Short mmCIF file of C-alpha atoms in Angstrom, two decimals:
data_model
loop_
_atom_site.label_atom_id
_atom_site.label_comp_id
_atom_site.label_asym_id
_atom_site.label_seq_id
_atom_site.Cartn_x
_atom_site.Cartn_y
_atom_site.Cartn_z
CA UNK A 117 33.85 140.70 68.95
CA UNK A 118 37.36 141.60 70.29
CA UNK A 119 40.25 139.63 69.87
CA UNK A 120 43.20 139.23 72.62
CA UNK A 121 46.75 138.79 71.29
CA UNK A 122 48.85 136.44 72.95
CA UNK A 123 52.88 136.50 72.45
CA UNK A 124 56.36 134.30 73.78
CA UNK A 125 59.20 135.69 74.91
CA UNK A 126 62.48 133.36 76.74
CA UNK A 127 64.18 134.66 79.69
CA UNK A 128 67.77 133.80 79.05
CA UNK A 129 70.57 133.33 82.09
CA UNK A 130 72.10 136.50 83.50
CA UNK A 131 76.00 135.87 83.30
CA UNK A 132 77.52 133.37 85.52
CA UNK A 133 78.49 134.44 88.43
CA UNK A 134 79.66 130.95 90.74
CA UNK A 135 80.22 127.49 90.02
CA UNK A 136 78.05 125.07 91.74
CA UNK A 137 79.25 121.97 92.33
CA UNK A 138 76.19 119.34 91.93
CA UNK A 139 75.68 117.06 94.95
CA UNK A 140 77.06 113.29 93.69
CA UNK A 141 75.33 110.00 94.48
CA UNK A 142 76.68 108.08 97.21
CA UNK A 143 78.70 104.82 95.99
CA UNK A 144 80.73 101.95 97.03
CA UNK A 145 84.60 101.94 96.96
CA UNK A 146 86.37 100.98 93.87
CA UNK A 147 83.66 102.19 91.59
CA UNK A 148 83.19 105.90 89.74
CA UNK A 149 80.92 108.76 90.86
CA UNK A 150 80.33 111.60 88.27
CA UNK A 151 80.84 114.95 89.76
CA UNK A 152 78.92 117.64 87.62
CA UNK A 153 79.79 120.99 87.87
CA UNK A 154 77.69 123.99 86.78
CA UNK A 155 78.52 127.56 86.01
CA UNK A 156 75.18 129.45 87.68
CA UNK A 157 74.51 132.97 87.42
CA UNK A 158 73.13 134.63 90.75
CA UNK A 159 69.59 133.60 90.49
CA UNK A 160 71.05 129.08 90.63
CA UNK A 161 70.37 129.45 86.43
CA UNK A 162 72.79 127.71 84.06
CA UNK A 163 74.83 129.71 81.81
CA UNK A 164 74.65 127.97 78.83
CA UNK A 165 76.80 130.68 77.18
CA UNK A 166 79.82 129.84 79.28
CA UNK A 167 82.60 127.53 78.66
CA UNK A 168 85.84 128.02 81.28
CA UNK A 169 87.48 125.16 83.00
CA UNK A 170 87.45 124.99 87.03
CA UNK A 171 89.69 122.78 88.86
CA UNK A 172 88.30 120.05 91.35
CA UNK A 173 89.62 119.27 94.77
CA UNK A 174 89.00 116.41 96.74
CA UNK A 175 90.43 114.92 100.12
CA UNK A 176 90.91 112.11 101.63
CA UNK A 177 92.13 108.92 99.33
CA UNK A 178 89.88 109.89 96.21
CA UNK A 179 91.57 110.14 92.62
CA UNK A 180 90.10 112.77 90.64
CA UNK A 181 92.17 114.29 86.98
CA UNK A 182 91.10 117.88 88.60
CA UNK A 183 90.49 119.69 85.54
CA UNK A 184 86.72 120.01 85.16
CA UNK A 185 86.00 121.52 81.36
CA UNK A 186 83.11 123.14 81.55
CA UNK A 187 80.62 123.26 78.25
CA UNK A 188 77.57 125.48 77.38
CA UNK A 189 77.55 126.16 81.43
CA UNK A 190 78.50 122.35 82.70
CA UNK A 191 81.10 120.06 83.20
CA UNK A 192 81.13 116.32 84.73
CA UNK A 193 84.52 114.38 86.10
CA UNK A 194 84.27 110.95 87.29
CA UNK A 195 86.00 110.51 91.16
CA UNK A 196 87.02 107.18 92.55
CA UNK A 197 88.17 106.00 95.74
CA UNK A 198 89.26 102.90 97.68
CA UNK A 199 88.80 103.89 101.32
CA UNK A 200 85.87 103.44 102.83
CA UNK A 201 85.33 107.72 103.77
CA UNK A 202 83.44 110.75 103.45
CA UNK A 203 85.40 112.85 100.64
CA UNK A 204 85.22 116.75 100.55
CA UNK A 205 84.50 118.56 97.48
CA UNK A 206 85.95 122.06 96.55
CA UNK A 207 86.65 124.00 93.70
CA UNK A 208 89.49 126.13 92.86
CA UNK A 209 89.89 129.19 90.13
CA UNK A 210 92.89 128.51 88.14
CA UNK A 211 92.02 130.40 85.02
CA UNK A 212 91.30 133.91 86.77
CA UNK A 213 87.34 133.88 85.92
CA UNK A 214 86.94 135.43 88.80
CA UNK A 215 83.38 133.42 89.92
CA UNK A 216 82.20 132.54 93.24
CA UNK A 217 84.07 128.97 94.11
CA UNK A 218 82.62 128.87 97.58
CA UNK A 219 80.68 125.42 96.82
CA UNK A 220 81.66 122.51 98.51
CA UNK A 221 79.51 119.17 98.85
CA UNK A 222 80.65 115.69 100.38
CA UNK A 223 80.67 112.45 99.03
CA UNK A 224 80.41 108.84 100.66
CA UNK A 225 82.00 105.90 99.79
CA UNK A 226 80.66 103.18 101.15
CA UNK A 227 82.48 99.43 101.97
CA UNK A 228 81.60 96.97 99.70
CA UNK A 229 80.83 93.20 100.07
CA UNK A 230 83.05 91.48 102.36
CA UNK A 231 85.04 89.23 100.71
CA UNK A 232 87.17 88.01 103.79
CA UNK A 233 87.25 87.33 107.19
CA UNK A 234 90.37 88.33 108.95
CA UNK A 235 91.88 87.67 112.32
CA UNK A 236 93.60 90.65 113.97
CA UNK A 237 97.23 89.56 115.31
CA UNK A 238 96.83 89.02 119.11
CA UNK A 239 99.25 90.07 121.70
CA UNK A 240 100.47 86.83 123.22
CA UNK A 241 99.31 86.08 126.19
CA UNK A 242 100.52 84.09 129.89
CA UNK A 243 99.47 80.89 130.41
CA UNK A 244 96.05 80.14 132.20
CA UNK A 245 94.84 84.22 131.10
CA UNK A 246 93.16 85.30 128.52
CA UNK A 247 93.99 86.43 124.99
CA UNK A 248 91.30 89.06 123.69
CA UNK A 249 91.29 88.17 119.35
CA UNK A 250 89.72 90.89 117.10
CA UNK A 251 87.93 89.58 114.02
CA UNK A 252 87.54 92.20 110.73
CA UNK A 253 84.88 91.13 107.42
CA UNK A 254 86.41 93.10 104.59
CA UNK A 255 85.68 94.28 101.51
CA UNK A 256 88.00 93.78 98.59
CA UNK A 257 90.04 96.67 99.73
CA UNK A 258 90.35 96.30 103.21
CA UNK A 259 87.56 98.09 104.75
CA UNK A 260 85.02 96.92 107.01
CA UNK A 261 82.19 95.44 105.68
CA UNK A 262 79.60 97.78 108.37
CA UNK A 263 76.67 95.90 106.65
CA UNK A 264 78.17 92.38 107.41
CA UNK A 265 76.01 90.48 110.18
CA UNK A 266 76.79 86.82 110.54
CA UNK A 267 78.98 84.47 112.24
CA UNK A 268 82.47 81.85 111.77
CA UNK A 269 83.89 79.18 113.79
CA UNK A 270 87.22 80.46 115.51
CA UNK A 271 89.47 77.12 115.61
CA UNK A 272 92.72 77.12 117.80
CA UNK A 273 95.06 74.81 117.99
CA UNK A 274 96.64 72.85 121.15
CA UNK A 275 95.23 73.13 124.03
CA UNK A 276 93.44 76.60 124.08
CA UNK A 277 89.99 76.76 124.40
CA UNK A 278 87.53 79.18 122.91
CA UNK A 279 83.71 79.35 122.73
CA UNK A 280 83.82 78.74 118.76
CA UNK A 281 81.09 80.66 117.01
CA UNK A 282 82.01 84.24 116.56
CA UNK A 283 79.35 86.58 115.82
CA UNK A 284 80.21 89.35 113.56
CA UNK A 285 78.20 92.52 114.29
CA UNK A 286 78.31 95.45 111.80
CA UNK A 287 81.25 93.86 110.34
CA UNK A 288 83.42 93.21 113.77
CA UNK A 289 83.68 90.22 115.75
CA UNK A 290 85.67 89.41 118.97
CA UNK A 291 86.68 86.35 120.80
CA UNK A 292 88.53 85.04 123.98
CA UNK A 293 90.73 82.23 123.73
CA UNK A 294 92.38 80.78 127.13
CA UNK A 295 95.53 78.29 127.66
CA UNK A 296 96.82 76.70 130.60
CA UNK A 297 99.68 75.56 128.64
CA UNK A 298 102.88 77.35 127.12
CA UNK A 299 102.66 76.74 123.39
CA UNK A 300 102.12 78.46 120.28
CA UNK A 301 98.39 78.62 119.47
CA UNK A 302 97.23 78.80 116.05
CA UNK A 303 93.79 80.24 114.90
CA UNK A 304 91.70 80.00 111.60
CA UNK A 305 88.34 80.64 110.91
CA UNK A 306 85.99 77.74 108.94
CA UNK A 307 82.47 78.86 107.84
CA UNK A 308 79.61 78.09 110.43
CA UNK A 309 77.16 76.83 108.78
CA UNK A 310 79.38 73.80 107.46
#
């Protein structure tokens, strides 16, 4: 009877050739997102054998330290931001490596939890018109909460008249408030559901 040889061999990364930047996951404002960066050879392999930094860009309001070290093929940075935004990722060669920094990905930070309701500053009005009054839930930071659906109870004081409940759609709410008299008119919200 015959018998058949078997045998291993590893295929090993050609040499890098790029840097890939690895898409992040989405997150809200004020937290960290790790940004990994990988040095690929021409086939989307990570060289294991290579260990140059890259720098990292980013737009928009993010903070980012830049300097991504990359080890056995791969570095990570952590990238923050407080605006609400989509943030651009690039990479730049500082260390004359001479690889492919062509990739770019995009990042979203997302508003978090309002924590406020706000009243935009009206532009005073003439008696017996109309006063158009913005209304703003924000997050912790001051961007709009776009997930925020409820309502408040716009109070003025004197002798304007409004129709109360304000519905807040996708995190923006409007009101009208009228006065047939010349005074100051104060508004506040109060929660309403008591």
């Amino acid at each position: 009877e015959l018998t058949l040889g078997t045998a291993d061999f590893t295929v090993v990364p050609a040499p890098a050739a790029a840097f890939a930047i690895q898409k992040p996951a989405t997150i809200t404002v004020g937290s960290f997102t790790t940004v990994t960066v990988h040095a690929v050879d021409a086939f989307g392999n990570t060289d294991t054998a290579y260990n140059v930094e890259v720098i990292l860009n980013a737009d928009g309001s993010a903070t980012v330290t830049g300097l991504v070290d990359i080890i056995s093929g791969e570095g990570s940075i952590n990238l923050n931001d407080t605006i609400a935004e989509f943030v651009h990722l690039s990479l730049t060669d500082t260390q004359g490596t001479l690889l492919d920094v062509t990739s770019t990905e995009n990042v979203i930070f997302w508003a978090g939890a309002a924590t406020r309701l706000v009243i935009l500053d009206p532009f005073d009005g003439t008696a017996g018109g109309t006063v158009n009054v913005a209304l703003r839930a924000l997050d912790v930071f001051g961007n709009v909460d776009n997930s925020f659906n409820s309502g408040a109870l716009l109070n003025v004081s004197g002798s304007a008249v409004t129709s109360g409940l304000v519905s807040f759609v996708n995190g923006v709410g409007a009101a009208m408030v009228q006065d047939l008299r010349a005074e100051n008119v104060t508004l506040s919200l109060s929660d309403s559901l008591g």
